[in-house]
Amino acid sequence: MTPKTFAALGVRPLINAQGRLTRLGGSIMAPEVVAAMADASTSYVDIFELQREVGRRLAELTHNEAAYVCTGAATGLFLTTLACMTGTDSEVLAQLPRADLPKNEVVIHACHRFSYDPAVRLAGATFKEVGDARETAPWQLEEAIGPRTAAVLYLAGEVNRRSALSLEQTIEIAHADGVPVIVDAAAQLPPAENLWRYTRDLGADLAIFSGGKDLRGPQSSGLIVGRRDLIDAVFVNGAPNPYIGRPMKVGKEEMVGLLAAVERYLSLDHAARLAGFEATVQGWIDAFIGIPGIHAERAWPNEAGQPMPRLLLTFDPDVLGFDANDVRHDLWEGEPRIAVGSYGEKHLYLTHAESDPGARGIYVTPDTLEPGDAEQITERLHAIIRARRRA
Ligand SMILES: *Cc1c(COP(=O)(O)O)cnc(C)c1O
């Protein structure tokens, strides 16, 4: 069903079978979240007091010393970098963005450089890379940390491990020099326990989560958890304080919306959710058995490395006369519009107008779907395959 606001603009909705991607609308807020936001939108409030109390409650729920709501995980990278560079010193903050900070380097594994890098550099930090695409030795991290190091930034998740040291070892080496470790865990939910695993259990100083991914909180929200003194510094750097964090303001609606999302997330039966995703993927596999030139299998984990299954459907162009790009194109252009991932060379950052030169198949995710979507996807795929074969 097309939302009225989209229809009025002539903008088509879509079924998201690709992932919690911002460019596809991120996620659909849980009803509890919408209700909390609507409720908070009816009154004025002291925004500092609300931010503090929401943070206190979020810290309790996530077993952390402190917590803070920001406008997204990318803002979380910006604010935590600033916090590690400036602390709570408002005289220093008032000089930004033009100040020569004594600590302005963020150490990062070379294999963890990623598309959200600019958020860290926007804070005025420069990256110092350790290791390479093949391996990282502990001595390399030890050597990279020096008097100018503000923090070590670590990208969580098994798919991001590659040639990096383990988080445990990274923390041990950084802490030996008194340097804080920031964990970007934006997409590392589920499991819900990750909300406290990186910080309370493994000892990282700060961890950042996206509010608009599996949490199904406000699209423009993010959660920072960790050490109280550093969250205090995040608080001072953040809006509505008059420093460089001011453009990234978070509203009262996002604050209570994210709190409602975390409360809900912690009450979900995650085993039942996972069983549901497995059943959806198995249903898809069964629907494509015996079609010459097409192979269906369960892929694991998903594109963000979350412990959830997805469907990998591959197409043999020699048998079929069409390829995976054709199918992805038809899904995007057809009715309803359906977004899926590409199993090829450029899968994650490919737009739907682009063709993926090495594409051999498509990835279809179950966890982003609304009721009825899975069946519609099967029907559309069968129709596309029939039409393309006749052509
Ligand atoms: C999604 C993501 C972000 C950005 O999250 P937003 O909440 O959209 O700002 C940052 N880092 C990683 C690793 C992500 O997956």
Tab-separated table of C-alpha atoms and ligand atoms in Angstrom:
chain	number	residue	atom	x	y	z
A	1	MET	CA	0.000	0.000	0.000
A	2	THR	CA	1.385	3.396	-0.970
A	3	PRO	CA	1.642	5.905	1.889
A	4	LYS	CA	-0.546	8.917	1.101
A	5	THR	CA	2.390	11.291	1.487
A	6	PHE	CA	4.367	9.418	-1.183
A	7	ALA	CA	1.360	9.151	-3.496
A	8	ALA	CA	0.784	12.910	-3.309
A	9	LEU	CA	4.335	13.377	-4.601
A	10	GLY	CA	4.167	10.648	-7.207
A	11	VAL	CA	6.952	8.750	-5.420
A	12	ARG	CA	6.785	4.947	-5.519
A	13	PRO	CA	7.195	2.886	-2.379
A	14	LEU	CA	9.331	-0.234	-2.537
A	15	ILE	CA	9.755	-3.636	-0.964
A	16	ASN	CA	13.172	-3.722	0.645
A	17	ALA	CA	14.684	-7.188	0.293
A	18	GLN	CA	18.230	-5.830	0.258
A	19	GLY	CA	19.129	-4.618	3.746
A	20	ARG	CA	18.797	-1.756	6.228
A	21	LEU	CA	20.179	0.796	3.811
A	22	THR	CA	19.597	4.507	4.348
A	23	ARG	CA	19.104	5.067	0.628
A	24	LEU	CA	16.173	2.614	0.712
A	25	GLY	CA	14.535	4.292	3.687
A	26	GLY	CA	16.548	2.436	6.330
A	27	SER	CA	13.901	0.589	8.286
A	28	ILE	CA	10.240	0.820	9.209
A	29	MET	CA	9.711	2.175	12.696
A	30	ALA	CA	8.054	-0.156	15.179
A	31	PRO	CA	4.554	0.988	16.249
A	32	GLU	CA	5.795	1.560	19.826
A	33	VAL	CA	8.407	3.946	18.442
A	34	VAL	CA	5.898	5.923	16.383
A	35	ALA	CA	3.602	6.160	19.421
A	36	ALA	CA	6.387	7.432	21.676
A	37	MET	CA	7.445	10.033	19.108
A	38	ALA	CA	3.898	11.250	18.557
A	39	ASP	CA	3.447	11.521	22.324
A	40	ALA	CA	6.654	13.522	22.821
A	41	SER	CA	5.770	15.808	19.928
A	42	THR	CA	2.839	17.315	21.872
A	43	SER	CA	4.865	19.225	24.462
A	44	TYR	CA	7.875	21.475	25.050
A	45	VAL	CA	10.573	20.176	27.367
A	46	ASP	CA	14.007	21.048	28.756
A	47	ILE	CA	16.006	19.224	26.101
A	48	PHE	CA	19.107	18.805	28.309
A	49	GLU	CA	17.033	17.210	31.045
A	50	LEU	CA	15.311	14.883	28.575
A	51	GLN	CA	18.609	13.916	26.968
A	52	ARG	CA	20.118	13.147	30.409
A	53	GLU	CA	17.160	11.084	31.610
A	54	VAL	CA	16.788	9.167	28.347
A	55	GLY	CA	20.512	8.479	28.492
A	56	ARG	CA	20.290	7.266	32.084
A	57	ARG	CA	17.471	4.867	31.197
A	58	LEU	CA	19.283	3.624	28.079
A	59	ALA	CA	22.430	3.022	30.142
A	60	GLU	CA	20.427	0.933	32.621
A	61	LEU	CA	18.743	-1.078	29.867
A	62	THR	CA	22.018	-1.769	28.069
A	63	HIS	CA	24.145	-2.399	31.200
A	64	ASN	CA	26.472	0.479	30.429
A	65	GLU	CA	27.841	3.300	32.598
A	66	ALA	CA	26.264	5.907	30.352
A	67	ALA	CA	24.450	6.356	27.045
A	68	TYR	CA	23.591	9.146	24.618
A	69	VAL	CA	21.147	9.524	21.721
A	70	CYS	CA	22.537	11.140	18.570
A	71	THR	CA	21.223	11.572	15.025
A	72	GLY	CA	22.674	8.367	13.559
A	73	ALA	CA	25.741	6.176	13.835
A	74	ALA	CA	27.684	8.445	11.467
A	75	THR	CA	27.080	11.332	13.870
A	76	GLY	CA	28.153	8.930	16.607
A	77	LEU	CA	31.525	8.592	14.875
A	78	PHE	CA	31.818	12.375	14.676
A	79	LEU	CA	30.843	13.019	18.312
A	80	THR	CA	32.898	10.210	19.850
A	81	THR	CA	35.975	11.311	17.898
A	82	LEU	CA	35.450	14.866	19.141
A	83	ALA	CA	34.884	13.665	22.703
A	84	CYS	CA	38.176	11.750	22.684
A	85	MET	CA	40.025	14.785	21.301
A	86	THR	CA	38.524	17.555	23.429
A	87	GLY	CA	36.987	16.122	26.584
A	88	THR	CA	34.559	18.569	28.211
A	89	ASP	CA	36.732	21.676	27.934
A	90	SER	CA	34.361	24.298	26.539
A	91	GLU	CA	37.203	26.780	25.943
A	92	VAL	CA	38.778	24.302	23.552
A	93	LEU	CA	35.404	23.489	22.006
A	94	ALA	CA	34.675	27.153	21.337
A	95	GLN	CA	37.781	27.361	19.123
A	96	LEU	CA	36.709	24.538	16.854
A	97	PRO	CA	36.849	23.933	13.937
A	98	ARG	CA	40.060	25.993	13.956
A	99	ALA	CA	42.149	24.690	16.792
A	100	ASP	CA	45.383	22.780	16.974
A	101	LEU	CA	44.380	19.938	19.234
A	102	PRO	CA	47.270	18.131	20.911
A	103	LYS	CA	45.624	14.773	20.230
A	104	ASN	CA	44.110	14.624	16.752
A	105	GLU	CA	44.979	11.216	15.353
A	106	VAL	CA	42.634	8.244	15.161
A	107	VAL	CA	44.374	4.915	14.718
A	108	ILE	CA	42.502	2.424	12.533
A	109	HIS	CA	43.267	-0.920	10.913
A	110	ALA	CA	43.886	-0.341	7.179
A	111	CYS	CA	41.231	-2.969	6.402
A	112	HIS	CA	38.686	-0.995	8.460
A	113	ARG	CA	38.811	2.144	6.304
A	114	PHE	CA	35.208	2.525	5.160
A	115	SER	CA	32.616	4.760	3.577
A	116	TYR	CA	31.801	6.515	6.874
A	117	ASP	CA	35.405	7.787	7.257
A	118	PRO	CA	34.472	11.403	6.508
A	119	ALA	CA	32.534	11.624	9.795
A	120	VAL	CA	35.798	11.094	11.694
A	121	ARG	CA	37.772	13.520	9.538
A	122	LEU	CA	34.981	16.089	9.831
A	123	ALA	CA	35.752	16.171	13.554
A	124	GLY	CA	39.252	17.347	12.642
A	125	ALA	CA	41.027	14.032	13.127
A	126	THR	CA	43.448	12.412	10.741
A	127	PHE	CA	43.702	8.664	10.333
A	128	LYS	CA	46.790	6.656	11.090
A	129	GLU	CA	46.490	3.234	9.500
A	130	VAL	CA	47.977	0.006	10.814
A	131	GLY	CA	48.480	-3.273	9.012
A	132	ASP	CA	47.499	-4.051	5.447
A	133	ALA	CA	45.026	-6.144	3.505
A	134	ARG	CA	46.811	-9.372	4.480
A	135	GLU	CA	47.640	-9.035	8.144
A	136	THR	CA	48.288	-6.826	11.144
A	137	ALA	CA	50.912	-7.577	13.775
A	138	PRO	CA	50.456	-6.434	17.381
A	139	TRP	CA	53.717	-4.451	17.267
A	140	GLN	CA	52.338	-2.394	14.374
A	141	LEU	CA	49.445	-1.183	16.513
A	142	GLU	CA	51.783	-0.538	19.461
A	143	GLU	CA	54.038	1.532	17.212
A	144	ALA	CA	51.174	3.530	15.671
A	145	ILE	CA	49.906	4.731	19.039
A	146	GLY	CA	51.723	7.846	20.206
A	147	PRO	CA	51.304	11.137	22.047
A	148	ARG	CA	48.939	12.473	19.361
A	149	THR	CA	46.592	9.469	19.423
A	150	ALA	CA	43.072	10.444	20.489
A	151	ALA	CA	41.475	7.030	20.013
A	152	VAL	CA	41.562	3.715	18.212
A	153	LEU	CA	38.521	3.146	16.016
A	154	TYR	CA	37.442	-0.471	15.491
A	155	LEU	CA	34.849	-1.737	13.028
A	156	ALA	CA	32.924	-4.561	14.713
A	157	GLY	CA	31.483	-7.628	13.029
A	158	GLU	CA	32.963	-10.832	11.639
A	159	VAL	CA	32.716	-9.640	8.018
A	160	ASN	CA	34.882	-6.673	8.983
A	161	ARG	CA	37.530	-8.680	10.801
A	162	ARG	CA	39.571	-9.478	7.672
A	163	SER	CA	43.215	-8.833	8.517
A	164	ALA	CA	42.581	-6.883	11.743
A	165	LEU	CA	43.692	-7.881	15.219
A	166	SER	CA	40.875	-9.117	17.441
A	167	LEU	CA	38.956	-6.459	19.353
A	168	GLU	CA	40.263	-7.953	22.615
A	169	GLN	CA	43.866	-7.584	21.536
A	170	THR	CA	43.235	-4.101	20.157
A	171	ILE	CA	41.754	-2.999	23.480
A	172	GLU	CA	44.638	-4.494	25.451
A	173	ILE	CA	47.257	-2.678	23.378
A	174	ALA	CA	45.383	0.667	23.333
A	175	HIS	CA	44.693	0.596	27.068
A	176	ALA	CA	48.321	-0.129	27.860
A	177	ASP	CA	48.918	3.410	26.548
A	178	GLY	CA	45.768	4.866	28.117
A	179	VAL	CA	44.109	5.330	24.711
A	180	PRO	CA	40.327	4.796	24.401
A	181	VAL	CA	38.826	2.372	21.875
A	182	ILE	CA	35.695	3.357	19.926
A	183	VAL	CA	33.737	0.480	18.388
A	184	ASP	CA	31.578	1.188	15.354
A	185	ALA	CA	28.889	-1.462	15.791
A	186	ALA	CA	26.272	0.414	13.756
A	187	ALA	CA	24.821	-2.703	12.160
A	188	GLN	CA	25.848	-5.314	14.757
A	189	LEU	CA	22.370	-6.042	16.122
A	190	PRO	CA	21.237	-8.790	16.568
A	191	PRO	CA	22.359	-10.215	18.876
A	192	ALA	CA	20.861	-7.760	21.365
A	193	GLU	CA	23.659	-8.618	23.822
A	194	ASN	CA	26.043	-6.643	21.633
A	195	LEU	CA	24.562	-3.550	23.286
A	196	TRP	CA	26.791	-4.372	26.272
A	197	ARG	CA	29.222	-6.964	24.915
A	198	TYR	CA	31.781	-4.580	23.357
A	199	THR	CA	31.818	-2.185	26.302
A	200	ARG	CA	30.914	-3.959	29.564
A	201	ASP	CA	32.216	-7.406	28.584
A	202	LEU	CA	35.186	-6.696	26.313
A	203	GLY	CA	36.227	-3.349	27.771
A	204	ALA	CA	35.856	-0.991	24.806
A	205	ASP	CA	35.392	2.612	25.948
A	206	LEU	CA	32.587	3.555	23.562
A	207	ALA	CA	30.314	1.663	21.173
A	208	ILE	CA	28.051	3.139	18.506
A	209	PHE	CA	24.812	1.648	17.140
A	210	SER	CA	22.475	2.837	14.422
A	211	GLY	CA	18.921	3.500	15.669
A	212	GLY	CA	17.465	3.106	12.198
A	213	LYS	CA	18.601	-0.419	11.335
A	214	ASP	CA	17.454	-3.604	13.080
A	215	LEU	CA	16.412	-1.582	16.164
A	216	ARG	CA	13.654	-0.026	14.015
A	217	GLY	CA	13.930	3.242	15.893
A	218	PRO	CA	13.841	6.675	14.277
A	219	GLN	CA	15.745	6.747	10.977
A	220	SER	CA	17.721	9.757	12.192
A	221	SER	CA	18.866	8.278	15.481
A	222	GLY	CA	21.945	6.579	16.838
A	223	LEU	CA	23.023	5.240	20.202
A	224	ILE	CA	26.375	5.802	21.886
A	225	VAL	CA	27.143	3.747	25.005
A	226	GLY	CA	30.149	3.443	27.273
A	227	ARG	CA	32.374	5.252	29.773
A	228	ARG	CA	30.663	7.990	31.742
A	229	ASP	CA	33.447	10.601	31.372
A	230	LEU	CA	33.507	10.139	27.593
A	231	ILE	CA	29.716	10.249	27.283
A	232	ASP	CA	29.860	13.467	29.351
A	233	ALA	CA	32.254	14.819	26.715
A	234	VAL	CA	29.890	13.667	23.940
A	235	PHE	CA	27.081	15.513	25.730
A	236	VAL	CA	29.023	18.802	25.812
A	237	ASN	CA	30.044	18.431	22.161
A	238	GLY	CA	26.502	17.640	21.072
A	239	ALA	CA	23.590	19.930	20.212
A	240	PRO	CA	22.127	22.185	21.396
A	241	ASN	CA	25.473	23.297	22.853
A	242	PRO	CA	26.933	26.018	20.606
A	243	TYR	CA	29.915	24.085	19.216
A	244	ILE	CA	30.619	22.214	15.995
A	245	GLY	CA	28.239	19.398	16.895
A	246	ARG	CA	25.320	21.842	16.778
A	247	PRO	CA	24.242	21.125	13.158
A	248	MET	CA	23.536	17.485	14.063
A	249	LYS	CA	20.746	18.106	16.496
A	250	VAL	CA	18.585	15.345	17.851
A	251	GLY	CA	14.956	16.129	18.652
A	252	LYS	CA	12.902	15.141	21.652
A	253	GLU	CA	10.970	12.763	19.373
A	254	GLU	CA	14.120	10.881	18.329
A	255	MET	CA	15.268	10.636	21.943
A	256	VAL	CA	12.110	8.961	23.256
A	257	GLY	CA	11.679	7.054	19.977
A	258	LEU	CA	15.081	5.418	20.316
A	259	LEU	CA	14.413	4.602	23.966
A	260	ALA	CA	11.153	2.892	22.963
A	261	ALA	CA	13.008	1.012	20.215
A	262	VAL	CA	15.648	-0.330	22.611
A	263	GLU	CA	13.016	-1.327	25.187
A	264	ARG	CA	11.126	-3.183	22.467
A	265	TYR	CA	14.239	-4.797	21.033
A	266	LEU	CA	15.253	-6.219	24.404
A	267	SER	CA	11.797	-7.754	24.847
A	268	LEU	CA	11.711	-9.515	21.452
A	269	ASP	CA	11.937	-13.293	21.099
A	270	HIS	CA	15.024	-13.249	18.896
A	271	ALA	CA	15.134	-17.049	18.516
A	272	ALA	CA	11.589	-17.009	17.116
A	273	ARG	CA	12.499	-14.132	14.806
A	274	LEU	CA	15.470	-16.069	13.478
A	275	ALA	CA	13.353	-19.202	12.977
A	276	GLY	CA	10.921	-17.084	10.959
A	277	PHE	CA	13.738	-15.802	8.715
A	278	GLU	CA	15.001	-19.362	8.193
A	279	ALA	CA	11.493	-20.468	7.189
A	280	THR	CA	11.194	-17.591	4.704
A	281	VAL	CA	14.538	-18.432	3.097
A	282	GLN	CA	13.668	-22.154	2.937
A	283	GLY	CA	10.307	-21.263	1.330
A	284	TRP	CA	12.145	-19.316	-1.371
A	285	ILE	CA	14.610	-22.160	-1.963
A	286	ASP	CA	11.713	-24.606	-2.382
A	287	ALA	CA	10.011	-22.250	-4.855
A	288	PHE	CA	12.995	-22.359	-7.260
A	289	ILE	CA	13.891	-26.057	-7.137
A	290	GLY	CA	14.045	-27.742	-10.540
A	291	ILE	CA	14.190	-24.596	-12.718
A	292	PRO	CA	17.033	-25.201	-15.212
A	293	GLY	CA	19.755	-22.541	-15.042
A	294	ILE	CA	18.675	-21.296	-11.612
A	295	HIS	CA	20.209	-22.294	-8.322
A	296	ALA	CA	18.848	-21.275	-4.910
A	297	GLU	CA	20.740	-21.570	-1.656
A	298	ARG	CA	20.851	-20.210	1.876
A	299	ALA	CA	23.649	-17.685	2.412
A	300	TRP	CA	25.041	-16.769	5.836
A	301	PRO	CA	25.639	-14.265	7.387
A	302	ASN	CA	23.989	-11.269	5.712
A	303	GLU	CA	25.699	-8.305	4.057
A	304	ALA	CA	26.410	-6.531	7.350
A	305	GLY	CA	27.659	-9.721	8.966
A	306	GLN	CA	24.581	-10.034	11.149
A	307	PRO	CA	23.838	-13.624	12.155
A	308	MET	CA	20.817	-13.917	9.867
A	309	PRO	CA	20.261	-15.978	6.707
A	310	ARG	CA	19.408	-14.680	3.232
A	311	LEU	CA	18.643	-16.207	-0.146
A	312	LEU	CA	21.300	-16.422	-2.847
A	313	LEU	CA	19.735	-16.990	-6.254
A	314	THR	CA	22.167	-17.500	-9.127
A	315	PHE	CA	21.382	-17.432	-12.840
A	316	ASP	CA	23.242	-19.218	-15.649
A	317	PRO	CA	22.984	-16.881	-18.674
A	318	ASP	CA	24.043	-19.665	-21.086
A	319	VAL	CA	21.016	-21.719	-20.099
A	320	LEU	CA	18.547	-18.877	-19.520
A	321	GLY	CA	19.432	-16.191	-22.050
A	322	PHE	CA	19.342	-13.519	-19.333
A	323	ASP	CA	21.469	-12.729	-16.299
A	324	ALA	CA	21.316	-11.499	-12.710
A	325	ASN	CA	21.481	-7.824	-13.747
A	326	ASP	CA	18.361	-8.330	-15.884
A	327	VAL	CA	16.480	-9.822	-12.946
A	328	ARG	CA	17.606	-7.102	-10.546
A	329	HIS	CA	16.599	-4.483	-13.107
A	330	ASP	CA	13.151	-6.033	-13.666
A	331	LEU	CA	12.508	-6.259	-9.917
A	332	TRP	CA	13.374	-2.575	-9.521
A	333	GLU	CA	11.356	-1.366	-12.518
A	334	GLY	CA	8.339	-3.641	-12.032
A	335	GLU	CA	5.285	-3.336	-9.842
A	336	PRO	CA	5.691	-3.415	-6.900
A	337	ARG	CA	9.245	-2.095	-6.962
A	338	ILE	CA	11.561	-4.565	-5.218
A	339	ALA	CA	15.145	-3.889	-4.112
A	340	VAL	CA	17.544	-6.839	-3.844
A	341	GLY	CA	21.312	-7.125	-3.454
A	342	SER	CA	23.721	-8.095	-6.206
A	343	TYR	CA	25.972	-11.136	-5.903
A	344	GLY	CA	28.884	-9.791	-7.842
A	345	GLU	CA	31.771	-7.397	-7.595
A	346	LYS	CA	30.233	-4.193	-6.347
A	347	HIS	CA	27.291	-5.494	-4.375
A	348	LEU	CA	26.987	-3.071	-1.451
A	349	TYR	CA	27.339	0.356	-3.017
A	350	LEU	CA	25.713	-0.386	-6.331
A	351	THR	CA	22.696	1.780	-7.143
A	352	HIS	CA	19.757	0.232	-8.891
A	353	ALA	CA	20.443	2.130	-12.111
A	354	GLU	CA	23.886	0.522	-12.376
A	355	SER	CA	24.678	-2.871	-13.727
A	356	ASP	CA	27.172	-5.002	-11.816
A	357	PRO	CA	29.753	-6.318	-14.301
A	358	GLY	CA	30.481	-9.490	-12.353
A	359	ALA	CA	26.936	-10.198	-11.181
A	360	ARG	CA	26.118	-13.897	-11.044
A	361	GLY	CA	23.091	-13.753	-8.815
A	362	ILE	CA	20.979	-11.772	-6.391
A	363	TYR	CA	20.732	-11.714	-2.612
A	364	VAL	CA	17.259	-11.502	-1.066
A	365	THR	CA	16.958	-10.690	2.653
A	366	PRO	CA	14.054	-11.838	4.842
A	367	ASP	CA	14.634	-9.609	7.898
A	368	THR	CA	13.650	-6.307	6.271
A	369	LEU	CA	10.282	-7.537	4.993
A	370	GLU	CA	6.739	-6.673	6.013
A	371	PRO	CA	4.003	-9.350	6.143
A	372	GLY	CA	3.097	-10.593	2.641
A	373	ASP	CA	6.309	-9.286	1.032
A	374	ALA	CA	8.032	-12.685	0.844
A	375	GLU	CA	5.181	-14.186	-1.208
A	376	GLN	CA	5.063	-11.153	-3.518
A	377	ILE	CA	8.778	-11.500	-4.157
A	378	THR	CA	8.375	-15.173	-5.132
A	379	GLU	CA	5.506	-14.322	-7.498
A	380	ARG	CA	7.394	-11.453	-9.126
A	381	LEU	CA	10.508	-13.580	-9.605
A	382	HIS	CA	8.503	-16.383	-11.228
A	383	ALA	CA	6.785	-13.879	-13.524
A	384	ILE	CA	10.095	-12.275	-14.508
A	385	ILE	CA	11.671	-15.658	-15.240
A	386	ARG	CA	8.644	-16.713	-17.373
A	387	ALA	CA	8.573	-13.440	-19.327
A	388	ARG	CA	12.328	-13.356	-19.913
A	389	ARG	CA	12.396	-16.965	-21.130
A	390	ARG	CA	9.620	-16.325	-23.663
A	391	ALA	CA	11.400	-13.254	-24.990
B	1	LIG	C1	25.041	2.011	8.792
B	1	LIG	C2	26.405	2.244	9.301
B	1	LIG	C3	26.814	3.518	9.741
B	1	LIG	C4	25.922	4.729	9.633
B	1	LIG	O1	24.751	4.607	10.367
B	1	LIG	P1	23.650	5.764	10.344
B	1	LIG	O2	22.814	5.460	11.545
B	1	LIG	O3	22.925	5.604	9.059
B	1	LIG	O4	24.351	7.070	10.423
B	1	LIG	C5	28.094	3.649	10.248
B	1	LIG	N1	28.933	2.600	10.329
B	1	LIG	C6	28.588	1.366	9.902
B	1	LIG	C7	29.559	0.240	10.038
B	1	LIG	C8	27.312	1.141	9.382
B	1	LIG	O5	26.976	-0.088	8.976
